[in-house]
Short mmCIF file of C-alpha atoms in Angstrom, two decimals:
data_model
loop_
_atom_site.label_atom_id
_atom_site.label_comp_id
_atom_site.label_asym_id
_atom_site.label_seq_id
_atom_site.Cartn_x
_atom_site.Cartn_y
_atom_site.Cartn_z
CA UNK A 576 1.92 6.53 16.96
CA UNK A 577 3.75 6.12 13.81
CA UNK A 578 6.30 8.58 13.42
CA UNK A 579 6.10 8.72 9.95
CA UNK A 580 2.80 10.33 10.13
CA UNK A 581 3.72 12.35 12.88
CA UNK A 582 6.86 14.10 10.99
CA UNK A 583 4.24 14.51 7.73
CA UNK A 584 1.78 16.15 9.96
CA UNK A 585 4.38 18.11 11.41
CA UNK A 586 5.57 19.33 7.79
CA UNK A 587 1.76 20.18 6.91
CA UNK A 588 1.71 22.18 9.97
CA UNK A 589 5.02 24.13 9.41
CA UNK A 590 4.43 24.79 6.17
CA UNK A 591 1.11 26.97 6.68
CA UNK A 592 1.20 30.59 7.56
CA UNK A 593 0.84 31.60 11.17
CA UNK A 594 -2.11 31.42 11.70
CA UNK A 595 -5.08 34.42 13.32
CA UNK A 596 -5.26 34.31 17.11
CA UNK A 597 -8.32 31.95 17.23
CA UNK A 598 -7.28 29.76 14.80
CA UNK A 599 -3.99 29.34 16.68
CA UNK A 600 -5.50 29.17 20.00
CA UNK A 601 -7.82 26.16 18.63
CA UNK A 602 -4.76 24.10 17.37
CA UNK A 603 -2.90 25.13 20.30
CA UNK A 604 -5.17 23.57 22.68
CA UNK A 605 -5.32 20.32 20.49
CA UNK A 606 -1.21 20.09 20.25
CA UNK A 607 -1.20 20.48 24.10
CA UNK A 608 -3.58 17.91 24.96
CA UNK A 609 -1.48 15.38 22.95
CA UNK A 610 0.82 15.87 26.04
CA UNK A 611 3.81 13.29 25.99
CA UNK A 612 3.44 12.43 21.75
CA UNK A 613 4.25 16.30 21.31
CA UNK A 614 6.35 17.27 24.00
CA UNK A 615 9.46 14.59 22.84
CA UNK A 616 8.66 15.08 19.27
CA UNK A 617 12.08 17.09 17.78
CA UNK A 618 9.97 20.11 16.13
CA UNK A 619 7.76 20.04 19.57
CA UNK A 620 9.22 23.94 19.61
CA UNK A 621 8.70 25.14 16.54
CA UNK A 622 5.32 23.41 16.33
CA UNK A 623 4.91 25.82 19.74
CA UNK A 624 6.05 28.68 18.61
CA UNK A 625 4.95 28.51 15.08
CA UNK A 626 0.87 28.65 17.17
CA UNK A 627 2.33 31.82 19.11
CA UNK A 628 2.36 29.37 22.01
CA UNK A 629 6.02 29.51 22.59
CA UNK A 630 5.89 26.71 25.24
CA UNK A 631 5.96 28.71 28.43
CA UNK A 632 2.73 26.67 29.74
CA UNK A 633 2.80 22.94 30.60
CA UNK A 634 0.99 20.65 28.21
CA UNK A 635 -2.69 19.98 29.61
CA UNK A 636 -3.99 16.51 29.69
CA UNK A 637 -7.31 16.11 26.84
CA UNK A 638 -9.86 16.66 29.43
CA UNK A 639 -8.93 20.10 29.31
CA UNK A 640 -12.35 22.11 28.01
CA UNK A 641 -10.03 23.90 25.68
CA UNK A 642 -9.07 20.87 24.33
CA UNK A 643 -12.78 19.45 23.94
CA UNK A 644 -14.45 22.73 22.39
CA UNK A 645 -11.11 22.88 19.70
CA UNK A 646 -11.46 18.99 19.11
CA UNK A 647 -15.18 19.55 18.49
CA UNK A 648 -14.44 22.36 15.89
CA UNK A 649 -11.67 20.23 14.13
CA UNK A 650 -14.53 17.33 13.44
CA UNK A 651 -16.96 20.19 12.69
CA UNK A 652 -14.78 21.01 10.02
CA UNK A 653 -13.49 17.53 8.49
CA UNK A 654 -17.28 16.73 8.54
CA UNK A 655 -18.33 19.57 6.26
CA UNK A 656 -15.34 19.00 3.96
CA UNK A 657 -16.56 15.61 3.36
CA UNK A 658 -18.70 16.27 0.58
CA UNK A 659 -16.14 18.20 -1.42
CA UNK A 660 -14.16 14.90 -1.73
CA UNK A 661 -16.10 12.45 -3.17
CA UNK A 662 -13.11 10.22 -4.14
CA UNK A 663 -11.94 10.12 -0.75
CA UNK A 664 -15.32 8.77 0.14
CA UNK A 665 -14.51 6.02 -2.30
CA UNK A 666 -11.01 5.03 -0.60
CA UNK A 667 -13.26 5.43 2.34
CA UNK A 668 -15.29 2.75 1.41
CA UNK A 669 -12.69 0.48 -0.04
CA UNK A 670 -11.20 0.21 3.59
CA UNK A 671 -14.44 -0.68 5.07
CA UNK A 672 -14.92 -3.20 2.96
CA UNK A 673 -11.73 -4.94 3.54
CA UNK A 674 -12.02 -4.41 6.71
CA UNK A 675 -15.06 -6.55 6.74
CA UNK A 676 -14.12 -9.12 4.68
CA UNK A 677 -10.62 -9.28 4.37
CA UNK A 678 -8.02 -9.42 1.72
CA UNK A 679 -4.94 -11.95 1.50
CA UNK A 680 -2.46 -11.23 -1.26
CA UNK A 681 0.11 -12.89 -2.63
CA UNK A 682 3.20 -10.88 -4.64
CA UNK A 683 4.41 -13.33 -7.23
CA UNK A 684 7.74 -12.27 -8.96
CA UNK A 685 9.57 -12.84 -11.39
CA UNK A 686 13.27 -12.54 -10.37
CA UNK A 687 15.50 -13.48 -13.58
CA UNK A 688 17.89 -11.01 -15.24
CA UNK A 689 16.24 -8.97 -17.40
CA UNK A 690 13.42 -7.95 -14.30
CA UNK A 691 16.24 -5.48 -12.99
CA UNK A 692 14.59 -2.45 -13.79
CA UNK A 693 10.96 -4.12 -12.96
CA UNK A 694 12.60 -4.91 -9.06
CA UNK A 695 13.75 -1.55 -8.80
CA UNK A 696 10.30 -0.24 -9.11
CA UNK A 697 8.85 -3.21 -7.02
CA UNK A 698 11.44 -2.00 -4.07
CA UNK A 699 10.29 1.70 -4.12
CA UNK A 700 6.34 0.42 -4.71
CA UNK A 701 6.85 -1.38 -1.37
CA UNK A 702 8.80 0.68 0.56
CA UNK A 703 5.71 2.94 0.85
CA UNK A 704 3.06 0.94 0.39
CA UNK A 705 3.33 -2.22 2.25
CA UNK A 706 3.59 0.34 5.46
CA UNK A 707 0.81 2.23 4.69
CA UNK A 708 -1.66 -1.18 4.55
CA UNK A 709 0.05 -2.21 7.52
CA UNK A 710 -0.52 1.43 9.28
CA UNK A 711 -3.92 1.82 7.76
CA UNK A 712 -5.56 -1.27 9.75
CA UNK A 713 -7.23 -2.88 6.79
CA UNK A 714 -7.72 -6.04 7.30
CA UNK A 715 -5.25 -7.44 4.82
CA UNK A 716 -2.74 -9.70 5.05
CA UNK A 717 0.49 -10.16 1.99
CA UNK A 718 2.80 -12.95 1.28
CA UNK A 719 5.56 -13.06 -1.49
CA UNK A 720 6.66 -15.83 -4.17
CA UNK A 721 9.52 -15.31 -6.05
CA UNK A 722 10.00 -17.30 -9.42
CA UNK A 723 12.50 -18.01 -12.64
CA UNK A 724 11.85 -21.07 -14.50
CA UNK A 725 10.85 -22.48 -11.14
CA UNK A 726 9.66 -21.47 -7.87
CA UNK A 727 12.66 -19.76 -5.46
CA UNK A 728 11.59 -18.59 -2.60
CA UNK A 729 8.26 -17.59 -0.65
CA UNK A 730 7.01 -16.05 2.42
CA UNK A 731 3.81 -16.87 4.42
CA UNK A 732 0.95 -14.31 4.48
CA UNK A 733 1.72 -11.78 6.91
CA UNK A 734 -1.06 -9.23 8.93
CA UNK A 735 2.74 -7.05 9.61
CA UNK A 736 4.25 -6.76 5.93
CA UNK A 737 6.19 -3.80 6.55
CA UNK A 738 7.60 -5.87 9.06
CA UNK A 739 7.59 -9.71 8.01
CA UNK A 740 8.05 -8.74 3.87
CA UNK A 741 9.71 -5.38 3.32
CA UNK A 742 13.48 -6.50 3.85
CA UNK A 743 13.15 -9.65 1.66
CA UNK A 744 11.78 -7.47 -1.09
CA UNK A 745 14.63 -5.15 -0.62
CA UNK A 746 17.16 -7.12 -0.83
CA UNK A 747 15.61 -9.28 -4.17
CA UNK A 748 18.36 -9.49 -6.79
CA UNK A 749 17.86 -9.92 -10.63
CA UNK A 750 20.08 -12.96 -11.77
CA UNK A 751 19.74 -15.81 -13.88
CA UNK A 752 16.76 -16.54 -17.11
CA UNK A 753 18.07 -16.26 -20.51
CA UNK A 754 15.37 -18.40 -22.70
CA UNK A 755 12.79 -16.11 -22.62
CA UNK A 756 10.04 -18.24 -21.49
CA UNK A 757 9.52 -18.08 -17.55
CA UNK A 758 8.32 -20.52 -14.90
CA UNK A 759 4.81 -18.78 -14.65
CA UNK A 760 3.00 -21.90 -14.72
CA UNK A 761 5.30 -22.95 -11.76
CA UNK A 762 4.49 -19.69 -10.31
CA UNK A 763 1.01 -20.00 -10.41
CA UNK A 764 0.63 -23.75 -8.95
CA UNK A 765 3.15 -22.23 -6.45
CA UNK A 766 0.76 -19.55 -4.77
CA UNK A 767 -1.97 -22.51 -4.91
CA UNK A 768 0.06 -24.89 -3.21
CA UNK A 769 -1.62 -26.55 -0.41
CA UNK A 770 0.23 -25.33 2.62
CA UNK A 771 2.97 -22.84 1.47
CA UNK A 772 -0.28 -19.77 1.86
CA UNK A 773 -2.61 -20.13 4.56
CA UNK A 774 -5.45 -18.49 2.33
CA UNK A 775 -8.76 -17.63 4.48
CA UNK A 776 -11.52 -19.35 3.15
CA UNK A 777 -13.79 -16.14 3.67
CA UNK A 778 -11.32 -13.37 2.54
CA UNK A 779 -11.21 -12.18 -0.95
CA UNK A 780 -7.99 -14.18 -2.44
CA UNK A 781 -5.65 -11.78 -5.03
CA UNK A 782 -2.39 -12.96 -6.51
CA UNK A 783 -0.64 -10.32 -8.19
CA UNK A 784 1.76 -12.11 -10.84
CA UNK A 785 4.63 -9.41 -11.74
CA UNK A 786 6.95 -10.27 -14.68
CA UNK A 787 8.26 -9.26 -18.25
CA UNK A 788 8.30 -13.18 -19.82
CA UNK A 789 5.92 -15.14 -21.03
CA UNK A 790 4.86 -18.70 -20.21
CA UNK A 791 6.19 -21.92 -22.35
CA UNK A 792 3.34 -21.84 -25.12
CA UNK A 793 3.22 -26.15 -24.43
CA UNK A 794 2.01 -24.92 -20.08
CA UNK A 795 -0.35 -22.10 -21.57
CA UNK A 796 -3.43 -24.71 -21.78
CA UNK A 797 -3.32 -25.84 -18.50
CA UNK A 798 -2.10 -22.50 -16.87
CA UNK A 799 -5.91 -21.39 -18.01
CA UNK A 800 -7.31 -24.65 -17.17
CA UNK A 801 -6.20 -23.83 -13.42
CA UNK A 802 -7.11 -20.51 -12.75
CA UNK A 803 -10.43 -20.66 -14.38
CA UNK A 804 -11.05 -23.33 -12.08
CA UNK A 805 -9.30 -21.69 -9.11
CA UNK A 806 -11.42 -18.52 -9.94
CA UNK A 807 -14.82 -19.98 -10.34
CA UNK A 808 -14.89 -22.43 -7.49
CA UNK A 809 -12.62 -20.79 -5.13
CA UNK A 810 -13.14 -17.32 -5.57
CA UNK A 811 -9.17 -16.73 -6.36
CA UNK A 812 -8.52 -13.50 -8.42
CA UNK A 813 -5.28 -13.59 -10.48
CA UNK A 814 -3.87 -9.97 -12.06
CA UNK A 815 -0.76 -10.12 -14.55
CA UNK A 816 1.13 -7.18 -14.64
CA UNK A 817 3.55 -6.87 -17.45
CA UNK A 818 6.83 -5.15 -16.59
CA UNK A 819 8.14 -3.56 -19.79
CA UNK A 820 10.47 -0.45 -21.16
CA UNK A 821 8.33 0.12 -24.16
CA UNK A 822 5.00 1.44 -22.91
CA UNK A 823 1.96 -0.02 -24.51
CA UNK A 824 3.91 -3.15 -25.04
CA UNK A 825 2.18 -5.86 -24.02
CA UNK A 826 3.78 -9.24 -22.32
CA UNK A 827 2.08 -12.81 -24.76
CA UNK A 828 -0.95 -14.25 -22.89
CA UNK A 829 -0.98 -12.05 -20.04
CA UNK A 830 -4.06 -10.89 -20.88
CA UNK A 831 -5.28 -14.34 -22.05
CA UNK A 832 -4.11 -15.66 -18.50
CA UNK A 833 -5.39 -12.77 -16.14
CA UNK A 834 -9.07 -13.11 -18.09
CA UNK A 835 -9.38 -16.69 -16.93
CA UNK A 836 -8.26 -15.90 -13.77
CA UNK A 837 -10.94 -13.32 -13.09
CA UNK A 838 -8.67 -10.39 -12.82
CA UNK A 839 -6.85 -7.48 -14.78
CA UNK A 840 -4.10 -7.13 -17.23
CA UNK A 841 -1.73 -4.41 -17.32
CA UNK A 842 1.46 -3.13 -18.55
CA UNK A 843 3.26 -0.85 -15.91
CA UNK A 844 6.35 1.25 -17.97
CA UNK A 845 9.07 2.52 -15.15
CA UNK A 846 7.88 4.27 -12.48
CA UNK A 847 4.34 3.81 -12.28
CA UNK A 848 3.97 0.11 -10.42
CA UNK A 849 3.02 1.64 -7.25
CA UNK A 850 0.07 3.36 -7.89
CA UNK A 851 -1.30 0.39 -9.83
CA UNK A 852 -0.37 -1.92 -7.21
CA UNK A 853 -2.60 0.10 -4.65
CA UNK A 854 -5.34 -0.37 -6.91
CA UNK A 855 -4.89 -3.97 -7.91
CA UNK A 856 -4.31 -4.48 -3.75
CA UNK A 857 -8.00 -2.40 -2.58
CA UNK A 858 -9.57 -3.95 -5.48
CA UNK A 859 -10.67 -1.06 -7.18
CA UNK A 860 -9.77 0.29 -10.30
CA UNK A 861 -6.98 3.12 -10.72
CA UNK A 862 -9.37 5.89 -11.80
CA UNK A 863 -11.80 5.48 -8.99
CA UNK A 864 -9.06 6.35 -6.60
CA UNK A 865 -8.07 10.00 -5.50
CA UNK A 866 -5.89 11.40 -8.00
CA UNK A 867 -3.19 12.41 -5.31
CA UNK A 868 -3.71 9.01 -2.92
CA UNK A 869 -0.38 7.20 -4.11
CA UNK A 870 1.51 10.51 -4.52
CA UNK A 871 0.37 11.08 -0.78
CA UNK A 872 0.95 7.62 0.59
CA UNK A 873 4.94 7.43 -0.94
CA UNK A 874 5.57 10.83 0.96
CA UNK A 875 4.54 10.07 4.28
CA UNK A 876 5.58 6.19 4.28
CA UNK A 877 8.97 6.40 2.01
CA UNK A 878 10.96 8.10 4.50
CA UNK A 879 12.68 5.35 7.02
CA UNK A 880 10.99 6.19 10.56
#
Protein backbone atom coordinates (compact mmCIF):
# COMPACT_ATOMS: atom_id res chain seq x y z
CA UNK A 1 0.00 0.00 0.00
CA UNK A 2 2.73 2.44 0.18
CA UNK A 3 2.89 4.47 -2.74
CA UNK A 4 6.33 4.92 -2.66
CA UNK A 5 6.89 1.40 -3.53
CA UNK A 6 4.23 1.34 -5.85
CA UNK A 7 5.68 4.37 -8.13
CA UNK A 8 9.37 2.40 -7.78
CA UNK A 9 7.78 -0.72 -8.98
CA UNK A 10 6.08 1.10 -11.53
CA UNK A 11 9.53 2.70 -12.78
CA UNK A 12 11.14 -0.96 -12.74
CA UNK A 13 8.34 -2.01 -14.84
CA UNK A 14 8.48 0.89 -17.43
CA UNK A 15 11.83 0.81 -17.77
CA UNK A 16 12.12 -2.91 -19.21
CA UNK A 17 11.57 -3.72 -22.81
CA UNK A 18 8.19 -4.96 -23.91
CA UNK A 19 8.17 -7.86 -23.12
CA UNK A 20 7.39 -11.63 -25.50
CA UNK A 21 3.71 -12.51 -25.55
CA UNK A 22 3.91 -15.00 -22.60
CA UNK A 23 5.90 -13.09 -20.56
CA UNK A 24 3.44 -10.21 -20.96
CA UNK A 25 0.44 -12.27 -20.64
CA UNK A 26 1.91 -13.63 -17.14
CA UNK A 27 2.42 -10.03 -15.72
CA UNK A 28 -0.69 -9.02 -17.28
CA UNK A 29 -2.76 -11.34 -15.40
CA UNK A 30 -0.90 -10.41 -12.07
CA UNK A 31 -1.41 -6.37 -12.72
CA UNK A 32 -5.14 -7.18 -13.31
CA UNK A 33 -5.80 -9.11 -10.34
CA UNK A 34 -4.44 -6.20 -8.22
CA UNK A 35 -7.83 -4.69 -9.35
CA UNK A 36 -8.55 -1.29 -7.47
CA UNK A 37 -4.41 -0.65 -6.33
CA UNK A 38 -3.76 -0.56 -10.26
CA UNK A 39 -6.69 0.74 -11.80
CA UNK A 40 -6.35 4.49 -9.79
CA UNK A 41 -2.66 4.31 -9.91
CA UNK A 42 -1.62 7.47 -12.52
CA UNK A 43 0.65 5.16 -14.93
CA UNK A 44 -2.33 2.38 -14.56
CA UNK A 45 -2.28 3.00 -18.68
CA UNK A 46 0.93 2.85 -19.58
CA UNK A 47 1.58 -0.01 -17.15
CA UNK A 48 -1.46 -1.55 -19.59
CA UNK A 49 -0.29 -0.81 -22.58
CA UNK A 50 3.34 -1.15 -21.98
CA UNK A 51 2.03 -5.50 -21.36
CA UNK A 52 0.17 -5.11 -24.87
CA UNK A 53 -2.91 -5.15 -22.64
CA UNK A 54 -4.11 -1.77 -23.58
CA UNK A 55 -6.94 -1.84 -20.97
CA UNK A 56 -9.90 -2.79 -23.10
CA UNK A 57 -10.80 -5.74 -20.50
CA UNK A 58 -11.99 -5.09 -16.91
CA UNK A 59 -9.55 -5.90 -14.17
CA UNK A 60 -10.33 -9.57 -12.79
CA UNK A 61 -10.49 -10.14 -9.13
CA UNK A 62 -7.15 -12.70 -7.88
CA UNK A 63 -9.19 -15.76 -8.01
CA UNK A 64 -8.91 -15.54 -11.55
CA UNK A 65 -6.85 -18.97 -12.71
CA UNK A 66 -4.81 -16.66 -14.83
CA UNK A 67 -3.93 -14.86 -12.01
CA UNK A 68 -3.03 -18.07 -9.81
CA UNK A 69 -0.91 -20.03 -12.57
CA UNK A 70 1.15 -16.34 -13.28
CA UNK A 71 1.43 -15.78 -9.39
CA UNK A 72 2.75 -19.33 -9.10
CA UNK A 73 5.42 -18.69 -11.86
CA UNK A 74 6.45 -15.26 -10.29
CA UNK A 75 7.37 -17.29 -6.81
CA UNK A 76 8.80 -20.05 -9.03
CA UNK A 77 11.11 -17.62 -10.16
CA UNK A 78 12.06 -15.38 -6.96
CA UNK A 79 12.60 -18.87 -5.37
CA UNK A 80 15.29 -20.01 -7.79
CA UNK A 81 16.96 -16.58 -7.75
CA UNK A 82 17.45 -16.96 -4.16
CA UNK A 83 20.62 -18.60 -4.20
CA UNK A 84 22.30 -16.14 -6.52
CA UNK A 85 21.94 -13.53 -3.71
CA UNK A 86 23.47 -14.62 -0.82
CA UNK A 87 23.69 -11.11 0.75
CA UNK A 88 20.15 -10.62 0.42
CA UNK A 89 19.76 -13.76 2.41
CA UNK A 90 21.75 -11.96 5.05
CA UNK A 91 19.37 -8.73 5.18
CA UNK A 92 16.92 -11.54 5.11
CA UNK A 93 17.94 -12.77 8.21
CA UNK A 94 18.70 -9.54 9.94
CA UNK A 95 14.85 -8.75 9.70
CA UNK A 96 13.89 -11.97 11.18
CA UNK A 97 15.81 -11.52 13.85
CA UNK A 98 14.51 -8.22 14.84
CA UNK A 99 11.51 -9.21 14.21
CA UNK A 100 11.82 -11.71 16.95
CA UNK A 101 13.44 -9.89 19.36
CA UNK A 102 13.11 -6.44 18.79
CA UNK A 103 15.22 -3.40 18.50
CA UNK A 104 14.66 0.10 20.32
CA UNK A 105 16.99 2.87 19.23
CA UNK A 106 17.72 5.94 20.37
CA UNK A 107 19.33 8.89 17.85
CA UNK A 108 21.42 11.05 20.12
CA UNK A 109 22.63 14.37 18.47
CA UNK A 110 24.63 16.71 18.76
CA UNK A 111 23.01 20.00 17.62
CA UNK A 112 25.66 22.95 18.23
CA UNK A 113 27.09 25.07 15.39
CA UNK A 114 29.69 23.49 13.87
CA UNK A 115 27.25 19.99 13.31
CA UNK A 116 25.69 21.94 10.23
CA UNK A 117 27.05 19.90 7.68
CA UNK A 118 26.73 16.59 10.04
CA UNK A 119 22.54 17.58 10.25
CA UNK A 120 22.40 17.96 6.71
CA UNK A 121 23.44 14.43 6.19
CA UNK A 122 21.37 13.24 9.29
CA UNK A 123 18.13 14.92 7.39
CA UNK A 124 18.73 13.07 4.03
CA UNK A 125 19.89 9.66 6.17
CA UNK A 126 16.35 9.86 7.63
CA UNK A 127 14.31 10.95 5.11
CA UNK A 128 14.79 7.46 3.55
CA UNK A 129 15.52 5.42 6.09
CA UNK A 130 13.35 5.95 9.02
CA UNK A 131 10.41 5.06 6.30
CA UNK A 132 11.83 2.16 5.09
CA UNK A 133 12.08 0.50 8.95
CA UNK A 134 8.78 1.78 9.42
CA UNK A 135 7.49 0.16 5.91
CA UNK A 136 9.61 -2.89 6.34
CA UNK A 137 7.68 -4.23 9.60
CA UNK A 138 10.72 -4.93 11.68
CA UNK A 139 10.02 -4.88 14.85
CA UNK A 140 11.88 -1.74 15.81
CA UNK A 141 11.00 1.08 17.46
CA UNK A 142 13.38 4.87 17.39
CA UNK A 143 13.41 7.78 19.64
CA UNK A 144 15.62 10.99 19.31
CA UNK A 145 17.80 13.12 21.92
CA UNK A 146 19.18 16.13 20.89
CA UNK A 147 22.21 17.64 22.91
CA UNK A 148 24.86 20.80 23.23
CA UNK A 149 26.52 21.15 26.46
CA UNK A 150 23.27 19.83 27.87
CA UNK A 151 20.37 17.85 26.96
CA UNK A 152 17.63 19.92 24.52
CA UNK A 153 15.13 18.11 23.46
CA UNK A 154 13.90 14.34 23.10
CA UNK A 155 11.25 12.23 21.70
CA UNK A 156 9.79 8.93 23.08
CA UNK A 157 10.48 5.66 21.20
CA UNK A 158 8.20 5.42 18.44
CA UNK A 159 6.94 1.85 16.44
CA UNK A 160 5.80 4.93 13.47
CA UNK A 161 9.17 7.04 13.04
CA UNK A 162 8.49 8.18 9.71
CA UNK A 163 5.59 9.47 11.29
CA UNK A 164 6.27 10.44 15.10
CA UNK A 165 10.33 11.48 14.28
CA UNK A 166 10.89 12.50 10.67
CA UNK A 167 9.59 16.24 10.92
CA UNK A 168 11.51 16.99 14.18
CA UNK A 169 14.64 15.76 12.50
CA UNK A 170 13.89 17.94 9.60
CA UNK A 171 13.47 20.81 10.99
CA UNK A 172 16.82 20.39 13.60
CA UNK A 173 18.88 23.59 13.35
CA UNK A 174 22.69 23.93 14.09
CA UNK A 175 23.13 26.90 16.64
CA UNK A 176 24.99 27.55 19.60
CA UNK A 177 28.62 25.46 21.12
CA UNK A 178 31.74 27.32 20.75
CA UNK A 179 34.17 25.58 23.53
CA UNK A 180 34.76 22.62 21.85
CA UNK A 181 33.95 20.20 24.46
CA UNK A 182 30.19 18.90 24.21
CA UNK A 183 27.58 17.73 26.70
CA UNK A 184 28.12 13.96 25.75
CA UNK A 185 28.23 12.86 29.18
CA UNK A 186 24.82 14.71 29.56
CA UNK A 187 23.84 13.00 26.47
CA UNK A 188 24.52 9.74 27.53
CA UNK A 189 22.82 9.85 31.19
CA UNK A 190 20.06 11.48 29.03
CA UNK A 191 19.09 8.32 26.84
CA UNK A 192 19.44 6.32 30.32
CA UNK A 193 17.19 8.42 32.11
CA UNK A 194 14.59 6.60 33.95
CA UNK A 195 11.40 7.54 32.20
CA UNK A 196 12.28 9.89 29.25
CA UNK A 197 12.76 6.09 26.92
CA UNK A 198 10.49 3.39 27.64
CA UNK A 199 13.33 0.78 26.76
CA UNK A 200 11.89 -2.99 26.52
CA UNK A 201 13.52 -5.05 28.86
CA UNK A 202 13.72 -7.97 26.19
CA UNK A 203 14.64 -5.94 23.02
CA UNK A 204 18.15 -5.39 22.02
CA UNK A 205 18.86 -1.62 23.36
CA UNK A 206 21.20 0.66 20.65
CA UNK A 207 21.96 4.31 21.19
CA UNK A 208 23.54 5.78 18.32
CA UNK A 209 25.55 8.96 19.69
CA UNK A 210 26.17 11.34 16.49
CA UNK A 211 28.56 14.31 16.99
CA UNK A 212 31.92 16.05 15.91
CA UNK A 213 33.08 17.18 19.81
CA UNK A 214 34.51 15.52 22.30
CA UNK A 215 33.57 15.07 25.95
CA UNK A 216 35.13 17.41 28.93
CA UNK A 217 38.35 15.19 29.60
CA UNK A 218 37.31 15.80 33.79
CA UNK A 219 33.37 13.55 32.62
CA UNK A 220 35.51 11.00 30.46
CA UNK A 221 36.02 8.61 33.68
CA UNK A 222 32.68 8.31 34.58
CA UNK A 223 31.18 8.50 30.98
CA UNK A 224 33.08 4.84 30.77
CA UNK A 225 32.20 3.99 34.21
CA UNK A 226 28.40 4.16 32.97
CA UNK A 227 28.21 2.49 29.89
CA UNK A 228 30.39 -0.35 30.84
CA UNK A 229 28.00 -0.85 33.46
CA UNK A 230 24.92 -0.08 31.32
CA UNK A 231 26.41 -2.59 28.73
CA UNK A 232 27.27 -5.48 30.90
CA UNK A 233 24.27 -5.61 33.15
CA UNK A 234 21.70 -4.21 30.95
CA UNK A 235 22.55 -5.33 27.70
CA UNK A 236 22.67 -1.47 26.31
CA UNK A 237 24.87 -1.11 23.13
CA UNK A 238 26.31 2.42 22.63
CA UNK A 239 27.94 3.35 18.88
CA UNK A 240 29.81 6.85 18.49
CA UNK A 241 29.84 8.09 15.22
CA UNK A 242 32.19 10.89 14.55
CA UNK A 243 30.92 13.53 12.13
CA UNK A 244 33.98 15.09 10.46
CA UNK A 245 35.19 16.97 7.00
CA UNK A 246 38.56 15.38 7.07
CA UNK A 247 38.05 11.67 6.43
CA UNK A 248 40.02 9.35 8.59
CA UNK A 249 39.90 11.96 11.25
CA UNK A 250 38.97 10.65 14.21
CA UNK A 251 36.70 12.53 17.07
CA UNK A 252 39.07 12.09 21.04
CA UNK A 253 37.63 9.11 23.00
CA UNK A 254 35.06 8.09 20.72
CA UNK A 255 36.53 5.05 20.28
CA UNK A 256 37.58 4.80 23.98
CA UNK A 257 33.76 5.51 24.82
CA UNK A 258 31.94 3.24 22.16
CA UNK A 259 34.48 0.16 23.38
CA UNK A 260 33.06 0.35 26.88
CA UNK A 261 29.84 0.65 25.70
CA UNK A 262 29.89 -2.57 23.72
CA UNK A 263 29.49 -1.02 20.36
CA UNK A 264 31.36 0.52 17.24
CA UNK A 265 33.31 3.55 16.43
CA UNK A 266 33.23 5.31 13.28
CA UNK A 267 33.98 8.35 11.41
CA UNK A 268 31.29 9.11 8.66
CA UNK A 269 32.95 12.06 6.06
CA UNK A 270 29.83 13.86 4.08
CA UNK A 271 27.58 11.86 2.49
CA UNK A 272 27.97 8.51 3.69
CA UNK A 273 25.87 8.54 7.27
CA UNK A 274 23.08 6.70 5.83
CA UNK A 275 24.39 3.65 4.81
CA UNK A 276 26.26 3.31 8.10
CA UNK A 277 23.31 4.16 10.02
CA UNK A 278 21.39 1.12 8.39
CA UNK A 279 24.05 -0.99 9.56
CA UNK A 280 24.61 0.36 13.03
CA UNK A 281 20.39 0.23 13.17
CA UNK A 282 20.08 -3.97 11.89
CA UNK A 283 23.06 -4.60 13.88
CA UNK A 284 25.19 -5.91 11.40
CA UNK A 285 28.21 -4.72 10.05
CA UNK A 286 28.38 -2.52 6.71
CA UNK A 287 30.13 -5.16 4.58
CA UNK A 288 27.77 -7.96 5.35
CA UNK A 289 25.02 -5.97 3.79
CA UNK A 290 24.11 -5.96 -0.04
CA UNK A 291 26.30 -3.66 -1.74
CA UNK A 292 23.28 -1.80 -3.45
CA UNK A 293 20.72 -2.07 -0.15
CA UNK A 294 21.12 1.72 0.96
CA UNK A 295 21.50 2.95 -2.65
CA UNK A 296 18.09 1.02 -3.16
CA UNK A 297 16.32 2.01 0.02
CA UNK A 298 17.09 6.17 -0.57
CA UNK A 299 15.44 5.73 -4.12
CA UNK A 300 12.29 4.24 -3.33
CA UNK A 301 11.74 6.03 0.22
CA UNK A 302 13.39 9.67 -0.59
CA UNK A 303 10.75 10.76 -2.81
CA UNK A 304 7.72 12.49 -0.63
CA UNK A 305 4.64 10.01 -1.28
Amino acid sequence: PDPRVQDHAARLLLSQPRPLVTESRRICAILKACGKTVSEHPRAKELLEHFQAAGEEKFRDSSNIAFEDSWRTAITLAEGSKPGWPDLEIFSESLTGLNRRGLDLVLAVDTTRSMEAGLEDLKKACSWLLPALQWSGANVRVGLLTYKDEVTTSHPLSEKPADDLLRPILELTALGGGDVPEGVDSAIRGTLELGRFEWRPSAARHILLIGDAPPKHSSLSAIESLVAACHQQDGFILHMVGMHPKEGVKVPFFTRIAARGGGRSLTCPPGNLGEELLALSLGTEKTALPGDLAGLLRTVFSATP
